[in-house]
Amino acid sequence: MTAQASLSDAQAEHAATFFAKARRAWVDAMALDPDLAVLEIGCGTGATGALALKEGKCGSWIGVELDARQAVEALFALTDVIGQDPADTALPYARSSFGLIFVGAGLSAFDKPHKTLAAVIPLLRPGGRVIVSVAGRGADKRGFTPGDLKRALKRGGVKLLMLKAVGGKAGFLGLGRKPPQRVEAVGKR
């Protein structure tokens, strides 16, 4: 085996492992749009954004990631990566800069997840969409209830298109209800 073939094999193996981390369903739901600017809160290593960029689903993908190791890896995959919490430091983008904002489970790693979400909503352009899938109160004390998420999005001028709680359940006669493990929402500004 030549050194070139060995390198090609290693690259293919790394790509397969890297893209396996991507939120494939999110990317598959996106239309081809080379002009779309996307912001992802809690981007991890950038696998989802890299896949979307590779498939022509967007023109730029900006990630926000607080874990330094993951942020460094994401820098090689995304248009830009910011390692600061938007709740504490304004992102270097104007209002209405993004046509799509993804907020995933990584939001729970931020110190003030409710404030972080509130800080990024103004960056969504009119007609833009936000997709949120975050920890519920059943998974994290700083997590969201469906009502929390609904209020946070409405305050930012986002019209709720879908809201659901995943996991948790009501106890006997509604007593002892377990809060949701995850709360999901889709909205449009």
CSV table of C-alpha atoms in Angstrom, one decimal:
chain,number,residue,atom,x,y,z
A,1,MET,CA,0.0,0.0,0.0
A,2,THR,CA,1.4,3.4,-0.9
A,3,ALA,CA,1.6,6.3,1.5
A,4,GLN,CA,-1.0,8.2,-0.6
A,5,ALA,CA,-3.5,5.3,-0.3
A,6,SER,CA,-2.9,5.0,3.4
A,7,LEU,CA,-3.6,8.7,3.8
A,8,SER,CA,-6.7,8.5,1.7
A,9,ASP,CA,-8.0,5.6,3.9
A,10,ALA,CA,-7.2,7.5,7.1
A,11,GLN,CA,-9.1,10.6,5.7
A,12,ALA,CA,-12.1,8.5,4.7
A,13,GLU,CA,-12.2,6.8,8.2
A,14,HIS,CA,-11.9,10.2,10.0
A,15,ALA,CA,-14.7,11.7,7.8
A,16,ALA,CA,-17.0,8.7,8.5
A,17,THR,CA,-16.5,9.0,12.2
A,18,PHE,CA,-16.8,12.8,12.2
A,19,PHE,CA,-20.0,13.0,10.2
A,20,ALA,CA,-21.5,10.2,12.3
A,21,LYS,CA,-21.8,12.8,15.0
A,22,ALA,CA,-23.9,15.1,12.8
A,23,ARG,CA,-27.6,15.7,13.4
A,24,ARG,CA,-28.5,14.2,10.1
A,25,ALA,CA,-32.3,14.8,10.4
A,26,TRP,CA,-31.6,18.6,10.9
A,27,VAL,CA,-29.5,18.7,7.7
A,28,ASP,CA,-31.9,16.5,5.7
A,29,ALA,CA,-34.7,18.9,6.5
A,30,MET,CA,-32.8,21.9,5.1
A,31,ALA,CA,-33.3,23.0,1.5
A,32,LEU,CA,-30.3,23.8,-0.7
A,33,ASP,CA,-29.6,27.4,0.0
A,34,PRO,CA,-26.0,28.8,-0.6
A,35,ASP,CA,-27.1,32.2,0.7
A,36,LEU,CA,-28.3,30.9,4.1
A,37,ALA,CA,-26.4,31.9,7.2
A,38,VAL,CA,-26.8,29.5,10.2
A,39,LEU,CA,-26.0,30.0,13.8
A,40,GLU,CA,-25.7,26.9,16.1
A,41,ILE,CA,-25.5,27.3,19.8
A,42,GLY,CA,-23.6,24.4,21.4
A,43,CYS,CA,-22.0,23.2,18.1
A,44,GLY,CA,-19.7,20.7,19.6
A,45,THR,CA,-17.1,19.7,17.0
A,46,GLY,CA,-19.1,21.2,14.2
A,47,ALA,CA,-20.2,18.0,12.5
A,48,THR,CA,-23.7,19.1,11.7
A,49,GLY,CA,-22.6,22.4,10.2
A,50,ALA,CA,-19.8,20.8,8.3
A,51,LEU,CA,-22.3,18.3,6.8
A,52,ALA,CA,-24.7,21.1,5.9
A,53,LEU,CA,-21.9,23.1,4.3
A,54,LYS,CA,-20.6,20.1,2.4
A,55,GLU,CA,-24.1,19.3,1.0
A,56,GLY,CA,-24.7,23.0,-0.1
A,57,LYS,CA,-27.5,23.5,2.5
A,58,CYS,CA,-26.1,26.8,3.6
A,59,GLY,CA,-23.4,29.3,2.7
A,60,SER,CA,-22.1,29.9,6.2
A,61,TRP,CA,-22.4,28.1,9.6
A,62,ILE,CA,-21.3,29.9,12.7
A,63,GLY,CA,-20.9,27.8,15.8
A,64,VAL,CA,-20.9,28.9,19.5
A,65,GLU,CA,-19.1,26.3,21.7
A,66,LEU,CA,-17.7,26.8,25.2
A,67,ASP,CA,-15.7,23.6,25.3
A,68,ALA,CA,-12.2,24.7,24.1
A,69,ARG,CA,-11.2,21.3,22.6
A,70,GLN,CA,-14.5,20.9,20.7
A,71,ALA,CA,-14.3,24.5,19.5
A,72,VAL,CA,-10.8,24.0,18.1
A,73,GLU,CA,-12.0,21.0,16.1
A,74,ALA,CA,-15.1,22.9,14.9
A,75,LEU,CA,-12.8,25.8,13.7
A,76,PHE,CA,-11.6,23.4,11.0
A,77,ALA,CA,-15.1,22.5,9.9
A,78,LEU,CA,-17.2,25.7,10.2
A,79,THR,CA,-17.1,29.2,8.8
A,80,ASP,CA,-16.4,30.6,12.3
A,81,VAL,CA,-16.6,29.4,16.0
A,82,ILE,CA,-17.1,31.7,19.0
A,83,GLY,CA,-16.1,30.5,22.4
A,84,GLN,CA,-18.1,33.0,24.5
A,85,ASP,CA,-21.5,32.8,26.0
A,86,PRO,CA,-23.8,35.2,24.2
A,87,ALA,CA,-25.5,35.9,27.5
A,88,ASP,CA,-22.3,37.6,28.7
A,89,THR,CA,-20.7,39.0,25.5
A,90,ALA,CA,-22.6,40.1,22.4
A,91,LEU,CA,-21.8,38.0,19.3
A,92,PRO,CA,-20.0,40.0,16.6
A,93,TYR,CA,-23.1,39.9,14.2
A,94,ALA,CA,-25.8,42.4,13.5
A,95,ARG,CA,-29.4,41.9,14.4
A,96,SER,CA,-31.2,39.8,11.8
A,97,SER,CA,-28.0,38.2,10.5
A,98,PHE,CA,-29.1,34.6,10.4
A,99,GLY,CA,-31.8,32.8,8.5
A,100,LEU,CA,-31.7,29.8,10.8
A,101,ILE,CA,-30.7,29.3,14.4
A,102,PHE,CA,-30.2,25.8,15.8
A,103,VAL,CA,-30.1,25.4,19.6
A,104,GLY,CA,-29.3,21.9,20.7
A,105,ALA,CA,-28.7,20.0,23.9
A,106,GLY,CA,-25.4,21.8,24.3
A,107,LEU,CA,-27.3,24.8,25.6
A,108,SER,CA,-27.3,23.1,29.1
A,109,ALA,CA,-23.5,23.6,29.3
A,110,PHE,CA,-24.0,27.4,29.3
A,111,ASP,CA,-24.2,29.0,32.8
A,112,LYS,CA,-27.4,30.9,32.0
A,113,PRO,CA,-29.2,28.9,29.3
A,114,HIS,CA,-32.4,31.0,29.4
A,115,LYS,CA,-30.4,34.3,29.0
A,116,THR,CA,-28.2,32.7,26.2
A,117,LEU,CA,-31.3,31.8,24.2
A,118,ALA,CA,-32.8,35.3,24.7
A,119,ALA,CA,-29.5,36.8,23.6
A,120,VAL,CA,-29.4,35.0,20.2
A,121,ILE,CA,-33.1,35.3,19.1
A,122,PRO,CA,-32.6,39.0,17.9
A,123,LEU,CA,-30.0,37.6,15.5
A,124,LEU,CA,-32.7,35.8,13.6
A,125,ARG,CA,-33.8,37.6,10.5
A,126,PRO,CA,-37.5,38.3,9.8
A,127,GLY,CA,-38.9,35.1,8.2
A,128,GLY,CA,-36.0,33.1,9.6
A,129,ARG,CA,-36.5,29.9,11.6
A,130,VAL,CA,-35.3,28.7,15.0
A,131,ILE,CA,-35.1,25.0,15.9
A,132,VAL,CA,-34.6,24.1,19.6
A,133,SER,CA,-34.1,20.8,21.2
A,134,VAL,CA,-32.9,21.3,24.7
A,135,ALA,CA,-32.8,19.6,28.1
A,136,GLY,CA,-36.0,19.6,30.0
A,137,ARG,CA,-36.3,20.1,33.8
A,138,GLY,CA,-36.3,16.3,34.2
A,139,ALA,CA,-32.8,16.1,32.8
A,140,ASP,CA,-31.3,19.3,34.2
A,141,LYS,CA,-32.4,21.7,36.9
A,142,ARG,CA,-31.5,24.6,34.6
A,143,GLY,CA,-33.5,23.0,31.8
A,144,PHE,CA,-36.6,24.3,30.2
A,145,THR,CA,-40.3,23.5,30.7
A,146,PRO,CA,-42.5,23.8,27.6
A,147,GLY,CA,-43.9,27.0,29.0
A,148,ASP,CA,-40.3,28.4,29.6
A,149,LEU,CA,-39.4,27.8,26.0
A,150,LYS,CA,-42.7,29.1,24.6
A,151,ARG,CA,-42.3,32.4,26.6
A,152,ALA,CA,-38.6,32.8,25.6
A,153,LEU,CA,-39.3,32.4,21.9
A,154,LYS,CA,-42.4,34.7,22.0
A,155,ARG,CA,-40.5,37.4,23.8
A,156,GLY,CA,-38.0,37.3,21.0
A,157,GLY,CA,-40.8,37.8,18.4
A,158,VAL,CA,-40.8,34.2,17.3
A,159,LYS,CA,-44.1,32.6,16.2
A,160,LEU,CA,-44.3,29.1,17.6
A,161,LEU,CA,-44.9,26.5,14.9
A,162,MET,CA,-44.4,23.3,17.0
A,163,LEU,CA,-43.7,22.7,20.7
A,164,LYS,CA,-43.5,19.3,22.4
A,165,ALA,CA,-42.2,17.8,25.6
A,166,VAL,CA,-40.3,14.5,25.3
A,167,GLY,CA,-40.0,12.0,28.2
A,168,GLY,CA,-41.4,12.6,31.7
A,169,LYS,CA,-45.0,11.7,32.6
A,170,ALA,CA,-47.9,12.5,34.7
A,171,GLY,CA,-48.3,10.5,37.9
A,172,PHE,CA,-51.5,9.0,39.3
A,173,LEU,CA,-54.3,11.7,39.1
A,174,GLY,CA,-51.7,14.2,37.9
A,175,LEU,CA,-49.8,14.0,41.1
A,176,GLY,CA,-46.1,13.4,41.2
A,177,ARG,CA,-45.6,14.5,37.6
A,178,LYS,CA,-42.1,13.9,36.2
A,179,PRO,CA,-40.9,16.9,34.2
A,180,PRO,CA,-39.8,16.3,30.6
A,181,GLN,CA,-36.3,15.1,29.7
A,182,ARG,CA,-36.2,17.2,26.6
A,183,VAL,CA,-38.3,20.1,25.1
A,184,GLU,CA,-38.4,20.7,21.4
A,185,ALA,CA,-39.7,23.7,19.5
A,186,VAL,CA,-39.7,25.1,16.0
A,187,GLY,CA,-40.5,28.8,15.4
A,188,LYS,CA,-40.5,31.5,12.7
A,189,ARG,CA,-39.8,35.1,13.1
